[in-house]
XYZ file of C-alpha atoms in Angstrom:
554
model
C 84.388 111.217 92.168
C 80.612 111.608 92.320
C 79.052 112.588 89.015
C 77.568 116.048 88.586
C 73.857 115.765 89.388
C 71.183 117.048 87.025
C 68.388 118.292 89.245
C 64.805 117.939 88.106
C 61.650 119.454 89.582
C 59.979 116.052 89.731
C 62.891 114.742 91.776
C 62.558 117.635 94.173
C 58.942 116.689 94.759
C 60.035 113.096 95.481
C 62.119 114.352 98.377
C 59.235 116.092 100.054
C 58.571 113.245 102.481
C 59.998 109.974 103.834
C 58.979 106.565 102.657
C 58.907 107.330 98.930
C 60.442 105.014 96.358
C 63.904 105.275 94.846
C 65.034 103.381 91.750
C 67.568 103.861 88.948
C 67.137 107.148 87.048
C 65.780 108.873 90.184
C 67.259 112.240 91.099
C 66.508 114.016 94.344
C 67.066 117.561 95.562
C 65.989 117.864 99.159
C 66.627 119.054 102.660
C 66.898 117.396 106.036
C 65.111 119.946 108.188
C 63.757 120.390 111.672
C 60.596 118.478 110.740
C 62.479 115.449 109.370
C 61.889 111.990 110.781
C 64.235 110.673 113.464
C 66.549 107.708 112.916
C 65.068 105.724 115.807
C 61.523 106.115 114.463
C 62.440 104.834 111.017
C 64.829 102.011 111.953
C 64.423 99.838 115.035
C 67.769 99.089 116.744
C 69.552 101.544 114.417
C 71.986 102.559 117.157
C 73.157 98.968 117.735
C 73.191 97.933 114.075
C 75.101 100.988 112.903
C 77.541 100.831 115.831
C 78.413 97.246 114.868
C 79.116 98.532 111.356
C 81.428 101.243 112.690
C 79.087 104.260 112.571
C 77.778 105.466 115.972
C 74.529 107.460 115.792
C 71.812 108.725 118.129
C 68.144 107.773 117.716
C 66.923 111.385 117.732
C 69.090 112.485 114.804
C 67.073 113.697 111.761
C 67.152 111.607 108.602
C 65.452 110.864 105.311
C 64.532 107.400 104.012
C 63.446 105.859 100.712
C 62.394 102.355 99.734
C 64.843 100.998 97.190
C 63.790 99.092 94.099
C 65.395 97.868 90.899
C 65.841 94.736 88.836
C 69.636 94.708 89.014
C 72.604 96.536 90.451
C 71.956 99.945 92.028
C 74.252 102.888 92.750
C 73.168 105.769 94.995
C 75.290 108.914 95.279
C 74.790 111.974 97.482
C 76.555 115.250 98.080
C 75.943 118.197 100.395
C 77.546 121.542 101.055
C 75.760 121.807 104.417
C 76.609 118.583 106.234
C 78.765 115.435 106.161
C 76.398 112.876 104.532
C 76.191 109.197 105.475
C 74.268 106.622 103.424
C 73.051 103.344 104.915
C 70.924 100.588 103.408
C 69.119 98.172 105.720
C 66.890 95.171 105.134
C 63.439 94.144 106.353
C 64.926 92.646 109.533
C 66.985 95.771 110.287
C 70.334 94.334 109.175
C 72.878 96.643 107.545
C 73.226 95.875 103.839
C 75.554 98.734 102.894
C 77.131 101.727 104.614
C 79.354 104.565 103.454
C 80.698 107.798 104.885
C 83.164 110.081 103.062
C 83.529 108.508 99.640
C 87.093 108.772 98.363
C 88.040 110.889 101.392
C 85.621 113.694 100.522
C 83.592 114.772 103.575
C 80.829 116.187 101.351
C 80.147 113.016 99.345
C 78.953 109.483 99.978
C 77.682 106.529 97.925
C 76.487 102.943 98.196
C 76.396 100.214 95.552
C 74.348 96.993 95.653
C 74.593 94.067 93.232
C 70.851 93.549 93.726
C 68.100 95.101 95.808
C 66.520 92.751 98.371
C 62.808 93.102 98.936
C 62.021 95.664 101.621
C 65.440 97.342 101.442
C 65.499 100.934 102.715
C 67.985 103.711 102.041
C 68.670 106.158 104.880
C 70.485 109.487 104.633
C 71.717 111.376 107.693
C 74.577 113.633 108.772
C 77.629 112.187 110.542
C 77.078 114.715 113.338
C 73.254 114.665 113.333
C 73.085 118.036 111.594
C 70.638 119.121 108.890
C 70.823 120.901 105.554
C 70.320 120.557 101.822
C 71.550 117.691 99.690
C 71.514 116.320 96.133
C 71.027 112.611 95.480
C 70.985 110.382 92.407
C 70.158 106.700 91.877
C 71.505 104.909 88.793
C 72.392 101.439 87.563
C 75.708 100.308 89.106
C 78.409 98.987 86.822
C 80.701 96.080 87.714
C 83.441 98.649 88.372
C 81.135 100.555 90.743
C 80.427 97.378 92.703
C 84.090 96.420 92.916
C 85.183 99.897 94.032
C 82.462 100.102 96.682
C 83.182 96.625 98.082
C 86.905 97.344 98.296
C 86.446 100.750 99.941
C 83.556 100.073 102.339
C 83.037 96.357 102.954
C 85.252 94.034 105.037
C 83.182 90.944 104.170
C 86.014 89.614 101.992
C 88.644 90.552 104.580
C 90.289 93.356 102.591
C 89.499 97.066 102.572
C 91.278 100.021 100.955
C 90.354 103.091 102.952
C 91.289 106.717 103.367
C 91.876 108.345 106.749
C 91.057 112.031 106.878
C 92.562 114.557 109.273
C 89.631 116.997 108.929
C 86.562 115.032 110.041
C 86.192 116.062 113.715
C 83.551 113.423 114.445
C 82.380 114.416 117.932
C 80.173 111.396 118.657
C 82.793 108.937 117.416
C 85.389 110.707 119.555
C 83.144 110.421 122.623
C 82.389 106.738 122.030
C 86.028 105.783 121.477
C 87.346 107.830 124.393
C 84.848 106.138 126.691
C 86.130 102.633 125.880
C 89.810 103.454 125.267
C 90.661 106.028 127.941
C 92.475 103.397 130.049
C 94.216 101.712 127.116
C 95.139 104.238 124.420
C 96.411 107.726 125.151
C 96.693 110.985 123.204
C 95.109 109.784 119.985
C 92.918 111.768 117.596
C 89.728 109.717 117.961
C 87.675 112.348 116.117
C 89.541 111.460 112.931
C 89.488 107.681 113.352
C 88.395 105.356 110.564
C 86.238 102.548 111.975
C 85.200 99.371 110.171
C 82.954 96.601 111.445
C 83.302 92.900 110.727
C 81.630 89.752 112.001
C 82.903 86.256 112.789
C 80.765 83.148 112.438
C 83.064 80.897 114.473
C 85.623 81.074 117.287
C 89.319 81.095 116.424
C 92.526 83.074 115.958
C 92.188 86.218 113.850
C 94.909 88.378 112.361
C 94.234 92.083 111.753
C 96.734 94.293 109.931
C 96.807 97.838 108.595
C 99.460 99.211 106.246
C 100.002 102.690 104.850
C 102.659 104.505 102.876
C 101.155 107.851 103.907
C 101.099 107.776 107.717
C 102.332 105.875 110.781
C 99.440 103.544 111.569
C 97.960 102.667 114.958
C 95.439 99.824 115.156
C 92.831 99.096 117.834
C 90.534 96.058 118.014
C 87.185 96.349 119.808
C 84.386 93.890 120.511
C 80.736 94.910 120.065
C 78.092 93.747 122.562
C 74.821 95.422 121.598
C 75.353 99.112 122.290
C 78.500 98.474 124.355
C 82.103 98.305 123.150
C 84.925 96.455 124.872
C 88.664 96.871 124.363
C 90.527 93.787 123.111
C 93.965 94.814 121.868
C 96.022 97.459 120.099
C 99.251 97.633 118.116
C 101.594 100.289 116.811
C 104.530 98.842 114.883
C 103.936 95.084 115.120
C 103.682 94.949 111.343
C 107.250 96.312 111.104
C 108.224 99.802 110.009
C 105.196 102.038 110.612
C 102.539 99.389 109.957
C 100.393 97.679 112.583
C 99.428 94.054 113.149
C 97.805 92.057 115.939
C 96.429 88.596 116.561
C 93.694 87.590 119.007
C 91.705 84.498 119.840
C 88.177 85.752 119.173
C 84.726 84.317 119.737
C 82.008 84.445 117.108
C 80.465 87.918 117.128
C 80.850 91.507 115.964
C 84.084 93.521 116.070
C 85.476 96.904 115.094
C 88.862 97.631 113.571
C 89.822 101.210 114.456
C 92.469 102.828 112.261
C 94.321 105.738 113.860
C 97.550 107.575 113.163
C 100.400 107.550 115.661
C 100.478 111.350 115.620
C 97.634 113.792 115.030
C 96.909 115.515 111.734
C 98.013 112.568 109.601
C 95.924 111.385 106.675
C 96.197 109.122 103.667
C 95.380 105.786 102.097
C 95.632 102.519 104.021
C 95.063 98.809 103.488
C 93.135 96.977 106.223
C 93.029 93.165 106.280
C 91.223 90.703 108.543
C 92.147 87.025 108.220
C 91.190 83.955 110.215
C 94.179 81.727 110.965
C 94.478 77.977 111.228
C 95.025 76.792 114.794
C 98.038 74.742 113.679
C 99.923 77.913 112.747
C 99.865 78.984 116.397
C 101.096 75.706 117.887
C 104.877 75.871 118.553
C 106.891 73.092 116.942
C 110.579 73.900 117.525
C 113.395 71.683 116.291
C 115.675 70.450 119.116
C 119.170 71.869 118.560
C 120.779 69.788 121.266
C 124.447 69.828 120.307
C 126.631 72.959 120.128
C 128.592 73.342 116.923
C 126.076 71.346 114.844
C 124.072 72.888 111.998
C 120.313 72.296 112.076
C 117.845 73.212 109.320
C 114.099 73.446 108.607
C 112.170 73.582 105.336
C 109.612 76.335 105.970
C 106.221 76.017 104.234
C 102.846 77.727 104.420
C 101.883 75.276 107.189
C 104.904 76.036 109.393
C 103.988 77.787 112.680
C 104.307 81.562 112.538
C 106.500 83.731 114.766
C 103.497 84.614 116.954
C 103.362 80.984 118.091
C 106.678 81.416 119.924
C 106.418 84.965 121.247
C 103.445 84.509 123.538
C 101.463 87.191 121.734
C 103.490 89.944 123.368
C 104.269 93.150 121.539
C 107.758 93.238 120.073
C 109.690 94.938 117.327
C 112.254 92.989 115.344
C 113.141 94.622 112.006
C 112.535 92.161 109.207
C 110.514 89.731 111.360
C 106.789 89.736 110.644
C 104.904 88.160 113.581
C 102.601 86.382 111.124
C 105.339 84.914 108.929
C 106.325 81.232 109.164
C 109.669 80.782 110.892
C 112.218 78.075 111.565
C 112.357 77.632 115.348
C 115.172 75.914 117.253
C 115.231 75.157 120.981
C 118.458 74.615 122.887
C 119.720 74.405 126.450
C 122.762 76.212 127.831
C 124.266 74.161 130.631
C 126.961 76.634 131.674
C 126.856 80.428 131.779
C 129.147 81.933 129.172
C 129.530 83.794 125.898
C 128.007 82.031 122.918
C 127.917 82.532 119.168
C 124.582 81.995 117.405
C 124.240 81.807 113.611
C 121.198 81.929 111.348
C 121.756 81.132 107.696
C 120.278 80.238 104.336
C 121.836 79.527 100.964
C 119.165 81.512 99.121
C 117.550 83.997 101.522
C 118.436 87.063 103.577
C 117.618 85.926 107.109
C 116.847 87.510 110.481
C 117.882 85.757 113.701
C 116.133 86.482 116.991
C 116.800 84.940 120.412
C 114.083 84.379 123.039
C 114.345 83.356 126.691
C 112.077 80.296 126.938
C 112.459 80.043 130.717
C 109.868 82.752 131.379
C 106.084 82.424 131.365
C 105.918 84.535 128.211
C 109.039 84.290 126.024
C 111.205 87.411 126.281
C 113.129 88.857 123.346
C 116.816 88.940 124.251
C 118.568 89.910 121.032
C 118.177 90.027 117.265
C 120.456 90.406 114.265
C 120.379 90.843 110.522
C 123.543 90.505 108.416
C 125.797 90.468 111.494
C 127.891 87.542 110.305
C 130.014 89.651 107.999
C 129.300 87.154 105.234
C 126.445 88.952 103.511
C 122.858 87.912 104.192
C 123.435 85.495 107.091
C 122.991 86.548 110.733
C 125.264 86.180 113.732
C 125.156 87.308 117.327
C 127.601 86.903 120.207
C 125.831 86.995 123.573
C 126.406 86.186 127.213
C 123.871 83.485 128.117
C 123.119 82.295 131.651
C 122.351 78.605 131.990
C 118.787 78.062 130.817
C 116.330 77.287 128.009
C 116.244 79.312 124.769
C 114.445 79.468 121.431
C 116.046 80.907 118.301
C 113.837 82.015 115.402
C 115.258 82.207 111.889
C 113.051 83.938 109.341
C 113.180 85.327 105.845
C 113.822 89.089 105.937
C 111.145 89.589 103.280
C 108.529 88.110 105.595
C 107.428 85.535 103.020
C 108.293 81.918 102.493
C 112.049 81.389 102.125
C 113.629 80.075 98.991
C 115.108 76.922 100.481
C 115.884 75.787 104.018
C 116.636 78.019 107.012
C 119.465 76.927 109.303
C 120.799 77.545 112.796
C 123.796 76.654 114.961
C 125.107 77.665 118.370
C 128.395 77.152 120.167
C 130.704 78.751 122.753
C 132.138 81.924 121.219
C 135.792 81.994 120.289
C 136.239 85.471 121.697
C 139.511 86.720 123.129
C 139.010 87.306 126.841
C 141.345 90.065 128.020
C 142.389 90.411 131.629
C 141.379 93.528 133.563
C 142.801 94.293 137.000
C 140.446 96.331 139.239
C 141.874 99.765 139.927
C 143.896 99.935 136.698
C 142.708 101.517 133.465
C 143.361 99.954 130.058
C 142.700 101.181 126.547
C 141.103 99.257 123.697
C 141.211 100.136 120.004
C 138.027 99.805 117.945
C 137.914 99.541 114.161
C 135.284 98.521 111.659
C 136.682 94.998 112.004
C 137.088 95.064 115.810
C 133.710 96.118 117.181
C 133.575 94.172 120.466
C 136.123 93.689 123.266
C 135.681 91.356 126.266
C 137.375 91.465 129.680
C 137.281 89.315 132.763
C 138.261 90.408 136.279
C 138.010 89.079 139.813
C 135.921 90.546 142.626
C 136.970 88.948 145.928
C 134.310 90.240 148.298
C 131.190 92.349 148.856
C 131.261 96.081 148.253
C 130.691 98.592 145.489
C 131.790 97.966 141.901
C 132.128 100.884 139.477
C 132.861 100.178 135.811
C 133.505 102.987 133.324
C 134.215 103.249 129.600
C 135.397 106.687 128.470
C 136.033 107.760 124.902
C 139.642 108.725 124.239
C 138.884 109.506 120.608
C 136.276 112.135 119.787
C 133.001 111.075 118.143
C 133.014 107.550 119.551
C 130.227 106.485 121.925
C 131.095 103.668 124.396
C 128.531 101.078 125.430
C 129.111 98.431 128.133
C 127.523 95.184 129.289
C 128.505 93.592 132.587
C 127.736 90.107 133.914
C 128.175 88.708 137.403
C 129.549 85.198 138.019
C 125.939 83.970 138.178
C 125.036 85.613 134.847
C 123.083 88.626 136.147
C 123.346 91.303 133.464
C 123.796 95.085 133.616
C 124.072 97.553 130.707
C 124.812 101.237 130.289
C 125.193 103.705 127.462
C 125.492 107.319 128.650
C 125.719 107.013 132.438
C 129.004 108.918 132.561
C 129.891 112.381 131.345
C 128.916 113.270 127.795
C 128.431 109.981 125.910
C 130.627 107.899 128.215
C 129.357 104.826 130.057
C 129.288 104.196 133.806
C 127.846 101.374 135.903
C 127.593 101.228 139.704
C 126.786 97.776 141.090
C 126.395 96.641 144.683
C 128.275 93.349 145.087
C 126.894 90.809 147.554
C 128.612 87.704 148.932
C 127.033 85.607 146.179
C 128.608 87.833 143.509
C 132.245 87.167 144.339
C 134.282 85.549 141.612
C 134.925 86.229 137.926
C 132.963 89.036 136.282
C 132.709 89.536 132.509
C 132.720 92.915 130.766
C 131.772 93.623 127.154
C 132.717 96.969 125.586
C 131.440 98.129 122.218
C 130.521 101.369 120.459
C 127.005 102.635 119.974
C 126.581 103.181 116.250
C 130.063 101.968 115.289
C 133.100 104.106 114.544
C 136.854 103.885 114.963
C 138.865 105.060 117.949
C 140.068 104.227 121.465
C 138.158 103.714 124.699
C 139.616 103.743 128.217
C 138.139 101.017 130.445
C 138.357 100.811 134.247
C 136.828 98.662 136.998
C 137.038 99.892 140.592
C 136.023 97.683 143.523
C 135.565 99.231 146.965
C 135.334 96.488 149.644
C 132.664 96.733 152.302
C 129.324 95.331 153.348
C 126.744 95.405 150.591
C 123.712 97.635 150.975
C 121.545 94.558 151.231
C 123.541 93.415 154.279
C 123.351 96.810 155.982
C 119.671 97.326 155.228
C 120.403 100.339 153.021
C 119.368 98.665 149.791
C 117.096 101.140 147.945
C 113.788 100.054 146.524
C 114.043 99.371 142.762
C 112.689 102.227 140.701
C 109.516 101.529 138.738
C 109.666 102.701 135.107
C 106.966 105.175 134.085
C 103.785 103.336 133.119
C 103.641 104.985 129.707
C 107.295 104.432 128.840
C 107.925 101.066 127.154
C 111.310 99.377 127.559
C 113.821 100.174 124.865
C 114.356 97.560 122.158
C 117.823 96.003 122.079
C 120.313 97.489 119.675
C 121.135 95.146 116.785
C 124.681 93.840 116.969
C 125.143 94.450 120.689
C 125.642 91.659 123.161
C 122.966 92.789 125.561
C 120.509 90.577 127.353
């Protein structure tokens, strides 16, 4: 907290005009009034320089300035009951040397600390909203603790910043600036209470930006700064797992802003913001060929092993336990024949997460993930229907760090019991905590309409079904029937005749019985009659649902 200021008459006289000197042991009681100097008159290019540091201003805002002097470290503290004070120090060439707004989350206080005072350095005081009013200011010698606390709270030069996001700031100019650049990219966010931090890059390359908080659900936006213009680069919500945010971008040398928001309004609290340049090698995929089914493959993961981001195409995804910036063991394999396969991820020492990605698309697509699904403790297992194609499996340490030992992977045709289902006849299946998945096959001998249902016979059990055509086209449903029952309606074309595969499970587990039925009504398909409806587009603001761990969806 700022120390209680002792106000002296001599200090009050010092504040009477701009351009006076300020050194340790100076104390100022003053007022920014209607006759105060304007920011643009005192500091050339202030708007651009301060914007690049994360503090938008307008040239005609009133301010007060002092030349700084001192033989060593300097600490300047200010408080005001009339306005939200901002302190900035700039050098002879107009560069920002230090900047602070809202010290320790208090809207009425601010401070800056310098290890030394460069020649020609100037201190500027202004209100975050361009307002005026009285203030109290003190300049003292900064201790090592003062310098460390200031650097950690207000300076991203070392790549780490511990900040505080307020929910009471209502920064109108910041809100206007952010809305202007983000209106087409980020919706329904409280820009007036954003925390914005500037950082610069001296060279091109991949950069990782993360924000973590135990107090609120974070939302991170990355912006580029071009003079007095901002450009949107990327955003992330939960890419850092849980409620934390993380993103990676290939950036050119220049100035950037990290904007810390909360997912919902009126959230505040402490956060940790980190900016780190990454080695190019960490983003170059280097999967191990897992050519043979039934064979165990392994990788010793080190700090130089490519990270998960290298295999996911930079797309946003959410896999619990998988940090996109953690090194992973990657395995590529080819499925020659459509069928149900068992995939295992394992380690003798670590709790592992297994995720499966379709490598046959331009950007790899997450198909399934699992943690502890093997029933053997910390290993992972999934049973999935896979069409013929190319796949990549990622095995990672659940902790997100380097594993203790090797990470392994194997794949093979699943040894699942395939039950026979005759269209038009219902059957019942019993589910227990040991029997969580049941598979059926049935024949469809011609075009028409196929209706598959799974109805709960036992109360408090929620059926979930996956259906695959002979060619491997997949369909899924949870609550398409009455109550929590499942129902799928599929138009069968001539190319879909043959053996279909049905997977029945329960959403959320539980014990009980489910009645399963497949009904095929012969007839020309809608595609043949020209009645095929146009596929429905999902709402633009509604992201696709993440797969449920343990299910066999694709």
